[in-house]
Amino acid sequence: MLKYILLGFLNYQGMTGYDLKRSIDGSTAHFWHAYHSQIYTTLRKMERDGLVTSVIDDTDERLERRIYQITKQGKSKLKEWLGKSLTELPPSKDSLLVRLFFSGSRDRQEVLSELRFQRQLRQQQLELYQQIKPEEYSPPSQLRSDTLDFDREAKFWRMTLDLGLAYEQMYLKWLDETISQIESF
Amino acid sequence: MLKYILLGFLNYQGMTGYDLKRSIDGSTAHFWHAYHSQIYTTLRKMERDGLVTSVIDDTDERLERRIYQITKQGKSKLKEWLGKSLTELPPSKDSLLVRLFFSGSRDRQEVLSELRFQRQLRQQQLELYQQIKPEEYSPPSQLRSDTLDFDREAKFWRMTLDLGLAYEQMYLKWLDETISQIESF
DNA sequence: AAAATACATGTAATTATTGACATATAAAAA
DNA sequence: TTTTTATATGTCAATAATTACATGTATTTT
């Protein structure tokens, strides 16, 4: 999947591996993230497969910046992937629920502490998402692809942020109810 | 993480690898699942590490059943793991959001079809969760561990199911809103 | 001035996961 | 009777993810 995310961003504009990491961190991270080591490794593989090309940026002799660009083959691969709809629900993982599931024999105060701490983290996450303006994901207009309607793209970006917001709100509500239940044991 | 899930179930009662797969599929799968190949591989490793022991069930000569039991070391490891609270939010993944994020240039009807299909899948998932009675996760009383309070365990199992229900309901609501928005482009 | 952080790019080992291949008996369904 | 599904246990290759190690310049903060 990371390959398609990288293609998706490079379809917007050419950028460095470091830029890609920042793009992911600032937009898709709540539903897909990656470590920089995986990004660089995947970019290498994609270049080998002809999906992207790269060139060292000469204008900055001191910082060694490698700019990646999507190729026609890469655009075609991205389009093909987007054309194949998901037909099943992919599995999801939640470490907290694993721990809670097996917490019947834990000390009640310990469980409550952990849930309260998680609640704080979720609250912070929600507040962070509330600050985000997906419209600002757009690259500067002189650099970005001419063939894309970024106003329309921004609508889709916002939809994913809306799900992130709804998810955190749902989780907070559930945490409140769960904390209350455990408090009343 | 799978190691701790297996320890958690084996703490309830001894069981085969196949039983463990069924236990996971019937309870934790919405927040942690595993393929049988990973379960068998992980059980081997856990046996090598002294966390479980196994014995071939002689009473059934024709079906080759290997029963795993948690060891004292395994109980200790599970308790130690449960005693270390989560201190950060683990990353999550959602393939649909990745696709939606990059769908600005897709055909509107295609996007709508995919989302409507996902809605059906989520509705089915919700109905499935509504059928589940976590209290029925308990092993038969003559087989299970004496030292655990299964009524109390069941309370925690239900809390995780409640999150699953809330998650599907939240997702359905978001899908409805998102489908409406795209319809009105 | 020094320390910390940001901007950069890697490599490598390890762990985790996916998915296929493989085998075999028992029970249920067609 | 045959086919399908359930009950079982593996092994293995490939891919994905995590984590650490490594190096180096620029900018900001203390």
Short mmCIF file of N, CA and C in Angstrom, two decimals, chain B residues 4-82:
data_model
loop_
_atom_site.label_atom_id
_atom_site.label_comp_id
_atom_site.label_asym_id
_atom_site.label_seq_id
_atom_site.Cartn_x
_atom_site.Cartn_y
_atom_site.Cartn_z
N TYR B 4 1.00 -12.50 23.42
CA TYR B 4 0.22 -12.18 24.62
C TYR B 4 -1.23 -12.59 24.47
N ILE B 5 -1.74 -12.51 23.27
CA ILE B 5 -3.11 -12.97 23.04
C ILE B 5 -3.19 -14.47 23.29
N LEU B 6 -2.23 -15.19 22.75
CA LEU B 6 -2.23 -16.64 22.94
C LEU B 6 -2.07 -16.97 24.43
N LEU B 7 -1.17 -16.25 25.11
CA LEU B 7 -1.03 -16.46 26.56
C LEU B 7 -2.33 -16.15 27.28
N GLY B 8 -2.99 -15.09 26.87
CA GLY B 8 -4.25 -14.70 27.49
C GLY B 8 -5.30 -15.79 27.40
N PHE B 9 -5.45 -16.34 26.21
CA PHE B 9 -6.44 -17.43 26.05
C PHE B 9 -6.01 -18.69 26.77
N LEU B 10 -4.73 -19.01 26.72
CA LEU B 10 -4.25 -20.23 27.38
C LEU B 10 -4.33 -20.09 28.91
N ASN B 11 -4.35 -18.85 29.38
CA ASN B 11 -4.54 -18.60 30.81
C ASN B 11 -5.96 -18.98 31.23
N TYR B 12 -6.89 -18.92 30.29
CA TYR B 12 -8.27 -19.32 30.57
C TYR B 12 -8.35 -20.84 30.64
N GLN B 13 -7.77 -21.50 29.65
CA GLN B 13 -7.75 -22.97 29.63
C GLN B 13 -6.78 -23.44 28.56
N GLY B 14 -6.34 -24.69 28.70
CA GLY B 14 -5.50 -25.29 27.68
C GLY B 14 -6.30 -25.51 26.41
N MET B 15 -5.66 -25.37 25.26
CA MET B 15 -6.36 -25.62 24.00
C MET B 15 -5.40 -25.87 22.85
N THR B 16 -5.95 -26.36 21.74
CA THR B 16 -5.15 -26.63 20.56
C THR B 16 -4.91 -25.34 19.79
N GLY B 17 -3.99 -25.42 18.82
CA GLY B 17 -3.76 -24.28 17.96
C GLY B 17 -5.03 -23.92 17.20
N TYR B 18 -5.73 -24.94 16.79
CA TYR B 18 -6.98 -24.75 16.05
C TYR B 18 -8.03 -24.07 16.94
N ASP B 19 -8.14 -24.52 18.19
CA ASP B 19 -9.04 -23.87 19.17
C ASP B 19 -8.68 -22.39 19.36
N LEU B 20 -7.37 -22.12 19.44
CA LEU B 20 -6.92 -20.73 19.62
C LEU B 20 -7.37 -19.87 18.44
N LYS B 21 -7.22 -20.42 17.24
CA LYS B 21 -7.65 -19.69 16.05
C LYS B 21 -9.14 -19.39 16.13
N ARG B 22 -9.92 -20.37 16.56
CA ARG B 22 -11.37 -20.16 16.68
C ARG B 22 -11.70 -19.16 17.79
N SER B 23 -10.93 -19.22 18.88
CA SER B 23 -11.16 -18.25 19.96
C SER B 23 -10.91 -16.83 19.47
N ILE B 24 -9.81 -16.65 18.74
CA ILE B 24 -9.49 -15.32 18.22
C ILE B 24 -10.57 -14.88 17.24
N ASP B 25 -10.95 -15.78 16.33
CA ASP B 25 -11.94 -15.44 15.30
C ASP B 25 -13.28 -15.05 15.92
N GLY B 26 -13.62 -15.67 17.06
CA GLY B 26 -14.93 -15.42 17.66
C GLY B 26 -14.95 -14.30 18.68
N SER B 27 -13.76 -13.70 18.96
CA SER B 27 -13.79 -12.68 20.01
C SER B 27 -12.91 -11.48 19.71
N THR B 28 -11.62 -11.70 19.57
CA THR B 28 -10.73 -10.55 19.41
C THR B 28 -10.54 -10.11 17.97
N ALA B 29 -11.09 -10.84 17.01
CA ALA B 29 -10.75 -10.60 15.61
C ALA B 29 -11.00 -9.18 15.15
N HIS B 30 -11.96 -8.47 15.75
CA HIS B 30 -12.20 -7.12 15.26
C HIS B 30 -11.15 -6.13 15.75
N PHE B 31 -10.31 -6.57 16.71
CA PHE B 31 -9.22 -5.69 17.05
C PHE B 31 -7.87 -6.38 17.06
N TRP B 32 -7.88 -7.67 16.83
CA TRP B 32 -6.62 -8.37 16.58
C TRP B 32 -6.93 -9.73 16.00
N HIS B 33 -6.41 -10.01 14.83
CA HIS B 33 -6.63 -11.32 14.23
C HIS B 33 -5.28 -11.91 13.85
N ALA B 34 -5.24 -13.18 13.47
CA ALA B 34 -4.02 -13.80 12.99
C ALA B 34 -4.38 -14.98 12.10
N TYR B 35 -3.50 -15.28 11.17
CA TYR B 35 -3.66 -16.49 10.35
C TYR B 35 -3.16 -17.69 11.14
N HIS B 36 -3.70 -18.87 10.80
CA HIS B 36 -3.31 -20.07 11.55
C HIS B 36 -1.81 -20.31 11.45
N SER B 37 -1.22 -19.98 10.30
CA SER B 37 0.22 -20.21 10.14
C SER B 37 1.03 -19.41 11.16
N GLN B 38 0.57 -18.20 11.43
CA GLN B 38 1.28 -17.38 12.42
C GLN B 38 1.06 -17.92 13.83
N ILE B 39 -0.13 -18.43 14.07
CA ILE B 39 -0.44 -18.99 15.40
C ILE B 39 0.46 -20.20 15.69
N TYR B 40 0.53 -21.14 14.75
CA TYR B 40 1.37 -22.32 14.97
C TYR B 40 2.84 -21.94 15.13
N THR B 41 3.29 -21.03 14.29
CA THR B 41 4.69 -20.59 14.37
C THR B 41 4.98 -19.93 15.71
N THR B 42 4.06 -19.09 16.14
CA THR B 42 4.25 -18.37 17.41
C THR B 42 4.19 -19.34 18.59
N LEU B 43 3.31 -20.31 18.53
CA LEU B 43 3.22 -21.31 19.61
C LEU B 43 4.53 -22.10 19.73
N ARG B 44 5.12 -22.45 18.59
CA ARG B 44 6.40 -23.16 18.61
C ARG B 44 7.46 -22.34 19.32
N LYS B 45 7.48 -21.07 18.96
CA LYS B 45 8.48 -20.17 19.55
C LYS B 45 8.25 -20.01 21.05
N MET B 46 6.98 -19.90 21.42
CA MET B 46 6.63 -19.74 22.84
C MET B 46 7.01 -21.00 23.62
N GLU B 47 6.85 -22.18 22.98
CA GLU B 47 7.22 -23.42 23.66
C GLU B 47 8.72 -23.47 23.85
N ARG B 48 9.44 -23.06 22.79
CA ARG B 48 10.89 -23.01 22.88
C ARG B 48 11.33 -22.07 24.01
N ASP B 49 10.60 -20.97 24.18
CA ASP B 49 10.93 -19.99 25.22
C ASP B 49 10.38 -20.37 26.59
N GLY B 50 9.71 -21.50 26.68
CA GLY B 50 9.25 -21.97 27.98
C GLY B 50 7.97 -21.32 28.48
N LEU B 51 7.26 -20.62 27.62
CA LEU B 51 6.03 -19.93 28.04
C LEU B 51 4.82 -20.87 28.02
N VAL B 52 4.90 -21.89 27.18
CA VAL B 52 3.83 -22.89 27.11
C VAL B 52 4.47 -24.28 26.97
N THR B 53 3.65 -25.28 27.27
CA THR B 53 4.05 -26.64 26.96
C THR B 53 2.95 -27.25 26.09
N SER B 54 3.29 -28.33 25.42
CA SER B 54 2.26 -28.97 24.61
C SER B 54 2.38 -30.49 24.71
N VAL B 55 1.27 -31.14 24.47
CA VAL B 55 1.23 -32.59 24.55
C VAL B 55 0.22 -33.07 23.52
N ILE B 56 0.54 -34.18 22.86
CA ILE B 56 -0.39 -34.75 21.90
C ILE B 56 -1.52 -35.43 22.68
N ASP B 57 -2.74 -35.14 22.29
CA ASP B 57 -3.92 -35.69 22.95
C ASP B 57 -4.09 -37.16 22.53
N ASP B 58 -3.89 -38.05 23.47
CA ASP B 58 -3.94 -39.50 23.16
C ASP B 58 -5.34 -40.04 22.96
N THR B 59 -6.33 -39.32 23.50
CA THR B 59 -7.68 -39.88 23.49
C THR B 59 -8.26 -39.94 22.08
N ASP B 60 -7.63 -39.22 21.19
CA ASP B 60 -8.15 -39.22 19.82
C ASP B 60 -7.01 -39.64 18.91
N GLU B 61 -6.94 -40.91 18.66
CA GLU B 61 -5.79 -41.44 17.93
C GLU B 61 -5.80 -41.03 16.48
N ARG B 62 -6.98 -40.72 15.98
CA ARG B 62 -7.06 -40.47 14.55
C ARG B 62 -6.80 -39.00 14.23
N LEU B 63 -7.39 -38.09 14.96
CA LEU B 63 -7.08 -36.67 14.78
C LEU B 63 -5.90 -36.31 15.68
N GLU B 64 -4.90 -35.71 15.09
CA GLU B 64 -3.68 -35.41 15.83
C GLU B 64 -3.80 -34.03 16.50
N ARG B 65 -4.29 -34.05 17.75
CA ARG B 65 -4.52 -32.80 18.47
C ARG B 65 -3.39 -32.54 19.45
N ARG B 66 -2.79 -31.35 19.31
CA ARG B 66 -1.74 -30.93 20.24
C ARG B 66 -2.31 -29.87 21.17
N ILE B 67 -2.40 -30.23 22.45
CA ILE B 67 -2.96 -29.32 23.46
C ILE B 67 -1.85 -28.49 24.08
N TYR B 68 -2.03 -27.18 24.05
CA TYR B 68 -1.06 -26.28 24.66
C TYR B 68 -1.56 -25.82 26.03
N GLN B 69 -0.61 -25.72 26.97
CA GLN B 69 -0.92 -25.20 28.31
C GLN B 69 0.08 -24.09 28.65
N ILE B 70 -0.42 -23.07 29.33
CA ILE B 70 0.48 -22.00 29.78
C ILE B 70 1.32 -22.53 30.94
N THR B 71 2.57 -22.05 31.03
CA THR B 71 3.44 -22.43 32.15
C THR B 71 3.42 -21.32 33.20
N LYS B 72 4.06 -21.58 34.34
CA LYS B 72 4.20 -20.53 35.37
C LYS B 72 4.94 -19.34 34.78
N GLN B 73 5.96 -19.64 33.97
CA GLN B 73 6.74 -18.58 33.34
C GLN B 73 5.87 -17.77 32.38
N GLY B 74 4.99 -18.47 31.70
CA GLY B 74 4.08 -17.81 30.78
C GLY B 74 3.09 -16.91 31.50
N LYS B 75 2.55 -17.39 32.63
CA LYS B 75 1.63 -16.56 33.43
C LYS B 75 2.34 -15.30 33.92
N SER B 76 3.58 -15.49 34.31
CA SER B 76 4.38 -14.39 34.82
C SER B 76 4.64 -13.35 33.73
N LYS B 77 4.93 -13.86 32.52
CA LYS B 77 5.19 -12.97 31.39
C LYS B 77 3.93 -12.18 31.01
N LEU B 78 2.78 -12.84 31.05
CA LEU B 78 1.51 -12.18 30.73
C LEU B 78 1.22 -11.09 31.75
N LYS B 79 1.43 -11.42 33.03
CA LYS B 79 1.19 -10.45 34.10
C LYS B 79 2.12 -9.25 33.97
N GLU B 80 3.36 -9.52 33.63
CA GLU B 80 4.35 -8.45 33.45
C GLU B 80 3.94 -7.54 32.30
N TRP B 81 3.49 -8.14 31.21
CA TRP B 81 3.08 -7.34 30.04
C TRP B 81 1.85 -6.49 30.37
N LEU B 82 0.89 -7.09 31.07
CA LEU B 82 -0.32 -6.34 31.43
C LEU B 82 0.00 -5.22 32.41
#
